[in-house]
Structures are given as structure tokens and as C-alpha cells.
PDB file of C-alpha atoms in Angstrom:
ATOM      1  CA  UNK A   1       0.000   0.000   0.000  1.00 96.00           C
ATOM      2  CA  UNK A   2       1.238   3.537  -1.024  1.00 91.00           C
ATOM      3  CA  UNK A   3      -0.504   6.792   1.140  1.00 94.00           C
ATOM      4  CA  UNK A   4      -0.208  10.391   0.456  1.00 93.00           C
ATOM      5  CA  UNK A   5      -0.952  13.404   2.639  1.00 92.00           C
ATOM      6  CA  UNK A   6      -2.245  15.588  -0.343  1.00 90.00           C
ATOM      7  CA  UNK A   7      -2.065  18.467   2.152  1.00 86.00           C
ATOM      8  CA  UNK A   8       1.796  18.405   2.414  1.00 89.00           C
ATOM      9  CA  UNK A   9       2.924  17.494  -1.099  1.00 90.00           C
ATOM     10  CA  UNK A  10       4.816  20.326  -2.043  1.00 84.00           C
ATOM     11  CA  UNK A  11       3.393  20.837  -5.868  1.00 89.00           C
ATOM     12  CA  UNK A  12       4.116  24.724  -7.003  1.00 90.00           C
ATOM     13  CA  UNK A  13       2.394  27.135  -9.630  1.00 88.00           C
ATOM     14  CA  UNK A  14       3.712  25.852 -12.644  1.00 83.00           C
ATOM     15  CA  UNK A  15       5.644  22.665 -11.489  1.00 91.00           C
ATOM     16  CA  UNK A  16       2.923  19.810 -10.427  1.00 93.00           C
ATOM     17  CA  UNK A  17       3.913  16.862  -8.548  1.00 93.00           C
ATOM     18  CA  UNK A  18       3.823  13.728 -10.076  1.00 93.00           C
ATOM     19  CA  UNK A  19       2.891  11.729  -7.155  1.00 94.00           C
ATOM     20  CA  UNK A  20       2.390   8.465  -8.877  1.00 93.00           C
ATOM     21  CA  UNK A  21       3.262   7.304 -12.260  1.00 90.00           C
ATOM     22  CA  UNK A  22       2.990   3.594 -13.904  1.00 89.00           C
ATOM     23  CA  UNK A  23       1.397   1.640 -17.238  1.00 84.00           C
ATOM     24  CA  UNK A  24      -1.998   2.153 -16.098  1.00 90.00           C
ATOM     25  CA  UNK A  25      -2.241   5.800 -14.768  1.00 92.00           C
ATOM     26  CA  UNK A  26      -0.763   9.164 -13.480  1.00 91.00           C
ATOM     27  CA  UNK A  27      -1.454  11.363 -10.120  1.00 95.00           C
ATOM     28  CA  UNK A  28      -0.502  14.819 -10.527  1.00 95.00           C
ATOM     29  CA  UNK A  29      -1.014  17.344  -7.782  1.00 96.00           C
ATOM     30  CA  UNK A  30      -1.352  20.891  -8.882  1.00 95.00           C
ATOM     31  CA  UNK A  31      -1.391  24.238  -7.682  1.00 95.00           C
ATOM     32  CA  UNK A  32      -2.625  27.205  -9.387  1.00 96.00           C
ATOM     33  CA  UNK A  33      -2.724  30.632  -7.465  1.00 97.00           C
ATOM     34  CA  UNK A  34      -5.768  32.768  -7.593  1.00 97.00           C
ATOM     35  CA  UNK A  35      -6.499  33.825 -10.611  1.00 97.00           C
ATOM     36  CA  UNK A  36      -4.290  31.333 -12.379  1.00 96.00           C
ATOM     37  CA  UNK A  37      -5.665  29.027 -15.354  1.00 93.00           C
ATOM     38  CA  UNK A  38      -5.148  26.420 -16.960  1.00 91.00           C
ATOM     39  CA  UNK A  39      -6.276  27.763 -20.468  1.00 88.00           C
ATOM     40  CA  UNK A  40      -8.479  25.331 -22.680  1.00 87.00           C
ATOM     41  CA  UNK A  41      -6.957  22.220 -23.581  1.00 78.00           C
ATOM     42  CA  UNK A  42      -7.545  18.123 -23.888  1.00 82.00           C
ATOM     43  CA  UNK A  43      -5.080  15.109 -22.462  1.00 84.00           C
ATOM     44  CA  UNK A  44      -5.090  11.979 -24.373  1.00 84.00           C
ATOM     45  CA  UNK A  45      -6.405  10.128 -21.677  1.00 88.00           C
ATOM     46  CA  UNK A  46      -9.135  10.498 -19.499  1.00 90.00           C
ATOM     47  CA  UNK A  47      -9.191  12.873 -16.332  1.00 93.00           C
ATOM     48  CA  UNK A  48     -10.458  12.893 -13.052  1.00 96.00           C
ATOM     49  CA  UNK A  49     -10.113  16.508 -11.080  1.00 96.00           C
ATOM     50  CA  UNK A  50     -10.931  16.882  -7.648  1.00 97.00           C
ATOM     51  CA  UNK A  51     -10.588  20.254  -6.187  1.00 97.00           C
ATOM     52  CA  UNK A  52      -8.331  19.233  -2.683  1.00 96.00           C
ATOM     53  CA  UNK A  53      -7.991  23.041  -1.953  1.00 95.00           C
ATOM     54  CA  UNK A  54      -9.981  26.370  -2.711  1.00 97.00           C
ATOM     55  CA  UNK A  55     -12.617  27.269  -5.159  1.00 98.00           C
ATOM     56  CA  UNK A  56     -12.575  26.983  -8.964  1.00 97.00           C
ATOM     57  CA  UNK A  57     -14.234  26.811 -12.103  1.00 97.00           C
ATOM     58  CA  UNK A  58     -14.053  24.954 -14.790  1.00 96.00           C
ATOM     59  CA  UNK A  59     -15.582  24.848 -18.061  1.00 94.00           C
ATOM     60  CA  UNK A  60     -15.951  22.474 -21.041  1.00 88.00           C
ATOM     61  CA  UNK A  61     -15.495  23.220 -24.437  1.00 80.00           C
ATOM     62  CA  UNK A  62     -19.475  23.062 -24.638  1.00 82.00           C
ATOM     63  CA  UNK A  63     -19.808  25.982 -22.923  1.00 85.00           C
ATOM     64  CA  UNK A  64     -20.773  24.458 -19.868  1.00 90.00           C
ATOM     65  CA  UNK A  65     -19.423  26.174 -16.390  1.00 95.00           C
ATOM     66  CA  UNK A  66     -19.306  24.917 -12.724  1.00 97.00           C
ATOM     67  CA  UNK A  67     -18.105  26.562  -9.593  1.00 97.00           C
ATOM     68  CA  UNK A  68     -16.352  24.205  -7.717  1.00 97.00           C
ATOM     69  CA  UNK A  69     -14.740  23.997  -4.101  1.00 97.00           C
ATOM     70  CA  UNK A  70     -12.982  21.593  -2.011  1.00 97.00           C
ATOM     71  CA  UNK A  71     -14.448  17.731  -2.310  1.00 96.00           C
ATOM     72  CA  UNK A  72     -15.543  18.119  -5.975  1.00 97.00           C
ATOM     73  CA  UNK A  73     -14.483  15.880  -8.725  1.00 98.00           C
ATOM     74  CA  UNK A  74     -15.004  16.177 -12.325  1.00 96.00           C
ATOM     75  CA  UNK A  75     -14.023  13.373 -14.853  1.00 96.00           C
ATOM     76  CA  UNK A  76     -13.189  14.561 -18.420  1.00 93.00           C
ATOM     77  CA  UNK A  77     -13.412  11.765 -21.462  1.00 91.00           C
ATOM     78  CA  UNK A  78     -10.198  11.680 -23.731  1.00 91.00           C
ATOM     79  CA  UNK A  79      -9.812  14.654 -26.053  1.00 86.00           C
ATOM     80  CA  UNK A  80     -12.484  16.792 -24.150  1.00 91.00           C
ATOM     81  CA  UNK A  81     -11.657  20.468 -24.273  1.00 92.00           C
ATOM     82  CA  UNK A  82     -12.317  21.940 -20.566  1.00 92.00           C
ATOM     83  CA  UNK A  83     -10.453  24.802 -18.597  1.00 94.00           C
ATOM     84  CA  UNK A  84     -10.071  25.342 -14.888  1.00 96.00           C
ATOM     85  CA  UNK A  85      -9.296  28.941 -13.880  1.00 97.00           C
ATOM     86  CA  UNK A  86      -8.491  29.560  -9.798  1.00 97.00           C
ATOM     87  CA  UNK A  87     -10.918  31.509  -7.932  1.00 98.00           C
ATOM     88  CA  UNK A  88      -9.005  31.386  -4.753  1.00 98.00           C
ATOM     89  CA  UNK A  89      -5.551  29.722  -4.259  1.00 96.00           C
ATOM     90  CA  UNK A  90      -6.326  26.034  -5.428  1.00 96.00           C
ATOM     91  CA  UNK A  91      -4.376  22.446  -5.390  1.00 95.00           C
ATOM     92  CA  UNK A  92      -6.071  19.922  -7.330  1.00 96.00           C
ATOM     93  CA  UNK A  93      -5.218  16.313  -7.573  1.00 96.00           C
ATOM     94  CA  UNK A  94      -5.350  14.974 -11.322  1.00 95.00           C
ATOM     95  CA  UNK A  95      -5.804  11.629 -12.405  1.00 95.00           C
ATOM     96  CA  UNK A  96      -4.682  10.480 -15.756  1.00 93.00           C
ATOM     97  CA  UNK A  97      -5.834   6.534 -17.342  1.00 91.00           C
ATOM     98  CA  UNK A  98      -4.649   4.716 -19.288  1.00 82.00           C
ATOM     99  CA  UNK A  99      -1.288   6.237 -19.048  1.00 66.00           C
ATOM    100  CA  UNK A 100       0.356   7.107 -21.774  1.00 64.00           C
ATOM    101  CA  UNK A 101      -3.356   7.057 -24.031  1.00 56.00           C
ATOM    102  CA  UNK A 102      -3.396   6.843 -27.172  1.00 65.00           C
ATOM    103  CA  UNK A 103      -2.134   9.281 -29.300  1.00 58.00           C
ATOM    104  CA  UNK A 104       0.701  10.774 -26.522  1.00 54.00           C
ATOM    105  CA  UNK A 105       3.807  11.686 -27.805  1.00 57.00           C
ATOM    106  CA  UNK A 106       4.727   8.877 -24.682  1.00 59.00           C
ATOM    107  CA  UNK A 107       3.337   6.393 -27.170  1.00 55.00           C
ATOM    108  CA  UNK A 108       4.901   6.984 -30.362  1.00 52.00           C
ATOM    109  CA  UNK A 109       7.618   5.589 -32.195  1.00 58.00           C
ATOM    110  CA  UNK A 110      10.912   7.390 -32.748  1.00 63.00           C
ATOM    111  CA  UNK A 111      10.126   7.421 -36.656  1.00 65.00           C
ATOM    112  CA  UNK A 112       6.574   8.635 -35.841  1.00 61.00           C
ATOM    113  CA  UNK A 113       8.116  11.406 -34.001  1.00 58.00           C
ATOM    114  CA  UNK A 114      10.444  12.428 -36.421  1.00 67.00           C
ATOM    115  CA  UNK A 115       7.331  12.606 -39.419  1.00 66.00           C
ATOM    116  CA  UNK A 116       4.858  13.941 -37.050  1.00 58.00           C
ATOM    117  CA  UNK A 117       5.412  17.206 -38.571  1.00 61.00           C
ATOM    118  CA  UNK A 118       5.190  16.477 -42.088  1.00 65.00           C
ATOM    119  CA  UNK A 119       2.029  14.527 -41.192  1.00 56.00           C
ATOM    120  CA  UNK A 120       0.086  17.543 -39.404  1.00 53.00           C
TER     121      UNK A 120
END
């Protein structure tokens, strides 16, 4: 058995902690200060967020918005645009499964990666 305290893991604006990391998922704890974002974008796998600290909200990319504070969780299918943008200081624990998904750069080939380019 592996246990965190996610009170006293010491993830930073900018640099999350990658608390656990193996074939079948990633735990990131992050911290955004008030009025931080993280602007719209999509993962490659699916994502759980739970707000562990502070208020937020977070939108889809179908316009949908939800205040959020401490206990809620949202789960986010692969490729679904969303944004979270900090109300008040916030850490939020991330989930990430499968991990790599499909399509991350994690799960390419080197000769992939060198076309990708050419193939975009």
C-alpha cells in the first residue's frame, strides 16, 4: 500500500507533482494561485479533477461552467476540451488513465516522431 498526505505534497504554480506514475495511470497534484488558469486544452487520456484546496471553475469546451470547491471531482473523457481557472488559491489532484493514451507523444515511435510534422 502507497498513502499520500495531499495536504503536504509540495506541488508549485507551474511545477505539479507527479505523485504516482505507472502503465496504467498518473497522479498529478497541482497548484494554481488565484487567478491562475489552466487555459483550454484536452489530455489523451481520461481525467479525473478533484478540487483538494480552494474554489474553482471549470468549463468544457461546450460551454458548460461549474463553480467548484474543495471535495468536488469532475471526470473529463479523452480529447475533451475543458479549462479550470483559480478563484481562490487552489491544489487539485489529477488523475490520468490509461497512461500514456493513445495518441501521446509517450506512445509513439521514434520514426513517428520524427514525421509527425510532415504529417500535421
Amino acid at each position: 500500500m502507497k498513502h499520500w498526505d495531499l495536504h503536504s505534497v509540495q506541488a508549485e504554480p507551474s511545477r505539479p507533482e507527479i505523485i504516482s506514475s505507472g502503465n496504467d495511470a498518473r497522479v498529478i497534484v497541482l497548484k494554481l494561485p488565484a487567478g491562475g488558469r489552466l487555459q483550454d486544452h484536452e489530455v489523451h487520456e481520461r481525467a479525473w479533477l478533484t478540487v483538494i484546496e480552494g474554489d474553482v471553475e471549470v468549463s468544457s469546451g461546450a460551454g458548460q461552467k461549474v463553480r467548484a470547491r474543495v471535495g468536488s471531482l469532475f471526470e473529463f473523457d479523452p480529447s475533451e476540451r475543458h479549462e479550470v481557472s483559480a478563484i481562490t488559491d487552489v491544489r487539485l489532484l489529477l488523475l490520468l488513465s490509461p497512461w500514456p493514451g493513445e495518441g501521446h507523444p509517450g506512445t509513439m515511435t521514434l520514426e513517428d516522431k520524427a514525421t509527425v510534422r510532415e504529417r500535421s
